[in-house]
Coordinates of C-alpha atoms in Angstrom, one line a residue:
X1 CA 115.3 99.8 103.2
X2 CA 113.8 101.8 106.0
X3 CA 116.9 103.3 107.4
X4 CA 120.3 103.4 105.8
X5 CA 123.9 103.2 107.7
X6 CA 126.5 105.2 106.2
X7 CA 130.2 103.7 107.9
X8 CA 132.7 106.7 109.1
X9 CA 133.8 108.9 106.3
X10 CA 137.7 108.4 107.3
X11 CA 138.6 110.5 103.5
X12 CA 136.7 113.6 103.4
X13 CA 133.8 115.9 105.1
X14 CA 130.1 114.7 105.7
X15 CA 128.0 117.8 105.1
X16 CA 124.3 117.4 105.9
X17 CA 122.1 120.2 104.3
X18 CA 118.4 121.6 105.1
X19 CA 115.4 121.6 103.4
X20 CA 115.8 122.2 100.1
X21 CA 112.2 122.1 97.9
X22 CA 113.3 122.1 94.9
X23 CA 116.1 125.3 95.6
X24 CA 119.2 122.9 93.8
X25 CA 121.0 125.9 92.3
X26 CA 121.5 127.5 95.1
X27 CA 122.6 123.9 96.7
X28 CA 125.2 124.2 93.7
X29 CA 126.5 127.4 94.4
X30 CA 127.0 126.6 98.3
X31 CA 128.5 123.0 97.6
X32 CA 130.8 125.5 95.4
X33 CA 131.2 127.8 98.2
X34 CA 132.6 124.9 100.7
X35 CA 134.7 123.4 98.1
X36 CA 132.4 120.4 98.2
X37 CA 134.6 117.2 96.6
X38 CA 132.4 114.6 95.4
X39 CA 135.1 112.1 95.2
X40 CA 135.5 112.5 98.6
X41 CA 132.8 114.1 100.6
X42 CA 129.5 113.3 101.6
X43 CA 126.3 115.1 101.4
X44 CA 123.3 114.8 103.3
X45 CA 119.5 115.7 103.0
X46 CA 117.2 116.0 106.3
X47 CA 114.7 115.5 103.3
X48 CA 112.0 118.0 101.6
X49 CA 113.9 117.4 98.6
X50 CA 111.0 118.7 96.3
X51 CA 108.0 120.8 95.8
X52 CA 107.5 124.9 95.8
X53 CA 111.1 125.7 94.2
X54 CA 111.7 125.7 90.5
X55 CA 114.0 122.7 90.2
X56 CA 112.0 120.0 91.7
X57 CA 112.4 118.1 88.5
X58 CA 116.0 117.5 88.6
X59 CA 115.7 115.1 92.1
X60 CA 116.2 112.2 90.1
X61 CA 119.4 113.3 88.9
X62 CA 120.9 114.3 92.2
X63 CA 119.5 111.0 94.0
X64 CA 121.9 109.1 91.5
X65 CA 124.9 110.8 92.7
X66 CA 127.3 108.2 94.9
X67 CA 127.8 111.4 97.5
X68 CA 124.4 112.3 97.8
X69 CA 122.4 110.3 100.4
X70 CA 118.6 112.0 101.3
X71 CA 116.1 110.5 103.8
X72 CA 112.2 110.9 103.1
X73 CA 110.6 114.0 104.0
X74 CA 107.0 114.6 104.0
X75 CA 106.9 116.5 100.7
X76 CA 108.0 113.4 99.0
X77 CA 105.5 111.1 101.0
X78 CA 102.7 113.5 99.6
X79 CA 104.3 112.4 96.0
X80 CA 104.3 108.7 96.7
X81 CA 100.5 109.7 98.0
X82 CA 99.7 111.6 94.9
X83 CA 101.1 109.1 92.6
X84 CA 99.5 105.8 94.2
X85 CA 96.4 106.9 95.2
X86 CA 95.4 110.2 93.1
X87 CA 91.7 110.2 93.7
X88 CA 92.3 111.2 97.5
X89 CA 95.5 112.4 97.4
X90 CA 96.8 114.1 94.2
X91 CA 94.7 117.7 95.3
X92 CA 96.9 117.8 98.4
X93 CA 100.3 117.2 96.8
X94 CA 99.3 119.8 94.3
X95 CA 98.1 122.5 96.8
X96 CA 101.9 122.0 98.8
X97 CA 104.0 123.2 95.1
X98 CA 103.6 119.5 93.2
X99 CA 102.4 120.5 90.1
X100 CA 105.8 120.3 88.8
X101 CA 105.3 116.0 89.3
X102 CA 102.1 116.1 87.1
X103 CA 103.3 117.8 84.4
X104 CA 106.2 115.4 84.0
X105 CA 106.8 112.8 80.9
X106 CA 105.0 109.7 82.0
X107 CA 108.5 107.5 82.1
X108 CA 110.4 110.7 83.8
X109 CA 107.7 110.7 86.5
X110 CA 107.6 107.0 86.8
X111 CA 111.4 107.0 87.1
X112 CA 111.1 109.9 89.9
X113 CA 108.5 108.3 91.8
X114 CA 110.3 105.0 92.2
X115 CA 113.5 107.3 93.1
X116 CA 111.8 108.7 96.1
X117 CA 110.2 105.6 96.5
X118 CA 113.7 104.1 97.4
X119 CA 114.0 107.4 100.2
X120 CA 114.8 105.3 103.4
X121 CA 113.0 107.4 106.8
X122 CA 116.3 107.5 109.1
X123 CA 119.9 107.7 108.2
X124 CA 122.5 107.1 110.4
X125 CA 126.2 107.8 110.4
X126 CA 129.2 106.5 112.2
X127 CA 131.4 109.4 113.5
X128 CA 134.2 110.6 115.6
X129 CA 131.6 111.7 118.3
X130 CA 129.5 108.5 118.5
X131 CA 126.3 108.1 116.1
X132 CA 124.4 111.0 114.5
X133 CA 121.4 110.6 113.3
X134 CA 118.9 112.2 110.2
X135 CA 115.3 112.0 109.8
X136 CA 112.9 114.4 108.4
X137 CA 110.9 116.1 111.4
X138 CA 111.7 114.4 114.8
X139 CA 112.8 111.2 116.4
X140 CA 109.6 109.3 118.2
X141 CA 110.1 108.7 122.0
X142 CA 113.4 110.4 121.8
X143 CA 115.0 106.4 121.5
X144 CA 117.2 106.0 118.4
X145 CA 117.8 102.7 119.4
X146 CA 114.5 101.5 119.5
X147 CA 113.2 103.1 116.2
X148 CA 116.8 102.2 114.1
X149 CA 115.5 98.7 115.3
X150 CA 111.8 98.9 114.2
X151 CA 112.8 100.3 111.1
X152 CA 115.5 97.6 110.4
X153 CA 113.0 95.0 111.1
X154 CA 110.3 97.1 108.1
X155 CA 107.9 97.2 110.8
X156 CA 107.6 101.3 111.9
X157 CA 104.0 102.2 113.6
X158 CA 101.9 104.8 112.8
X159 CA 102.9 106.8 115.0
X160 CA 106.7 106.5 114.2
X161 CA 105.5 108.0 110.8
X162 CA 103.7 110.5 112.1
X163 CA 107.1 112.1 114.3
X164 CA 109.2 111.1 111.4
X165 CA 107.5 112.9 108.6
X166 CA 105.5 116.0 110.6
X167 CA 106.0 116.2 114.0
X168 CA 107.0 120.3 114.8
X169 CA 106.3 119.6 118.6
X170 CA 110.3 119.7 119.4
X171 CA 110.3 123.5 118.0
X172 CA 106.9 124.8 119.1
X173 CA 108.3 123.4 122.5
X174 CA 111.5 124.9 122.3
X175 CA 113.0 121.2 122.9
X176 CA 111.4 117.9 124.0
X177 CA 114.1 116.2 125.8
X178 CA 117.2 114.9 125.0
X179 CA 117.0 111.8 122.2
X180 CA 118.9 109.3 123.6
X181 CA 121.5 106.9 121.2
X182 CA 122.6 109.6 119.2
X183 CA 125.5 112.0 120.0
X184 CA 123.4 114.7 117.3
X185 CA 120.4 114.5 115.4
X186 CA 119.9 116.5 112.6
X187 CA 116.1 117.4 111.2
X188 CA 114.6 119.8 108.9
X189 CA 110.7 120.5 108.3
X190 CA 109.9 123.8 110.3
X191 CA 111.5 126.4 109.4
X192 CA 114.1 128.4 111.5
X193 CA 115.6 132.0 110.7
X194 CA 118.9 130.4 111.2
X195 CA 120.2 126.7 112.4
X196 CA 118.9 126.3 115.6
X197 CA 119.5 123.4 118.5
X198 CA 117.6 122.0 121.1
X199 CA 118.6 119.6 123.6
X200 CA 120.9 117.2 120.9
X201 CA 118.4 118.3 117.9
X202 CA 120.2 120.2 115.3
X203 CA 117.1 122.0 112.8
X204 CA 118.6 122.7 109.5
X205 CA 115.6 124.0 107.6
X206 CA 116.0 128.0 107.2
X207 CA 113.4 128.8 104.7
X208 CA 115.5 128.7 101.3
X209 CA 112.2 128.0 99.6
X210 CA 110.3 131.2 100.9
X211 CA 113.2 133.5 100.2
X212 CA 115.6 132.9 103.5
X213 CA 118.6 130.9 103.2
X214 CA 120.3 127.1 102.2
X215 CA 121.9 126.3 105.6
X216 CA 124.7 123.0 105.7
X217 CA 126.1 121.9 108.5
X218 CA 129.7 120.4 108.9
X219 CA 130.2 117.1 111.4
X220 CA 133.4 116.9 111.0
X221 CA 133.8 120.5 112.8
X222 CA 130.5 121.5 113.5
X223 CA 130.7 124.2 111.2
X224 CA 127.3 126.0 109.6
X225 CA 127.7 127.1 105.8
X226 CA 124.5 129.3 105.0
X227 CA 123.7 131.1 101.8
X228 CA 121.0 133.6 101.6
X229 CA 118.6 133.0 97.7
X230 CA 119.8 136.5 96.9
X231 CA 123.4 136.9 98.0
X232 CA 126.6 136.5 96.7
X233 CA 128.4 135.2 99.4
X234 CA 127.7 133.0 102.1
X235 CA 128.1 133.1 105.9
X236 CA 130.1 130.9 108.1
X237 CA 130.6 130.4 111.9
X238 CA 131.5 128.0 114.1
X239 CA 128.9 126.2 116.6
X240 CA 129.6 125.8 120.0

């Protein structure tokens, strides 16, 4: 499954979060912060679930949570790399913070891999504003409707995993045009000093990794929720 639908949550809050790698303590003390209800909320990943941050190992775990729904970022694309094809591409994932994969039991590594294996590259959500969309780094040829169909059909080009899984253009830009058949998309990979948006492109990554902050955003209000790695107490405001 390439891209996953999730139907309106009609009994609780959809909360999509940044990039984590590997920073799942601190992703505990914010759920904790926002009164996160896993019998009735959602949660979100724009991917980057792993790599660089100390609990990279516990991935599995959360990825077999009901509530917790992740696309593929490129961190766990170089994993799938590292793990299938090690000769040529083991050195990379290990360079990016993946040494925590190799030294894993041989069944808890096989059991992660075909976890992140299962990752699908889009998610989309039904919603009181219209669709909103996830992927990792950006949506190719700012047409939701034309990729949700390529990836339905298993059949994404090159270049759709190119924009999916590494594309920084929309930042470096400063926006790249408004992506049409989504009310909101929300992406991760380059990081931001705070939740930033351009055009209808919501970036959620804020560094937690590297010392800045976890950053979730609410779409049932379009609230942010960020927690600095060394605070006590996290800050909330409302987007406009």
């Amino acid at each position: 499954m390439m891209i996953k639908k999730l139907p309106r949550n009609r009994a609780g809050r959809d909360w999509v979060v940044g990039d984590l790698h590997g920073c799942f303590e601190l992703l505990r003390r914010l759920m904790k912060t926002i009164g996160f209800n896993p019998q009735t909320d959602r949660l979100i990943s724009v991917g980057d679930l792993v790599d660089r941050g100390p609990d990279s190992h516990l991935v599995g775990e959360w990825l077999a949570q009901p509530w917790f729904h992740a696309v593929r970022g490129n961190h766990e694309q170089m994993a799938l790399d590292a793990m299938r094809n090690p000769l040529e591409d083991l050195d990379r994932h290990l360079r990016n913070g993946g040494r925590w994969l190799s030294e894993m039991p041989p069944a808890e590594r096989d059991a992660c891999v075909a976890a992140l294996a299962q990752l699908p590259l889009a998610i989309e959500i039904d919603s009181e504003v219209g669709k909103i969309g996830v992927v990792h780094a950006d949506c190719p040829g700012n047409d939701w409707s034309a990729l949700a169909e390529r990836l339905a059909a298993n059949c994404p080009s090159a270049e759709d995993y190119d924009a999916l899984l590494w594309s920084r253009e929309r930042v470096f830009d400063r926006g790249a045009g408004h992506v049409n058949g989504v009310a909101l998309l929300l992406v991760g990979h380059t990081p931001q000093d705070h939740a930033v948006r351009y055009d209808n492109v919501m970036h959620l990554d804020t560094g937690a990794v590297y010392g800045g902050k976890l950053t979730l955003f609410c779409l049932d209000d379009f609230v942010e929720v960020s927690l600095p790695a060394g605070a006590e107490h996290a800050a909330r405001f409302q987007l406009h």
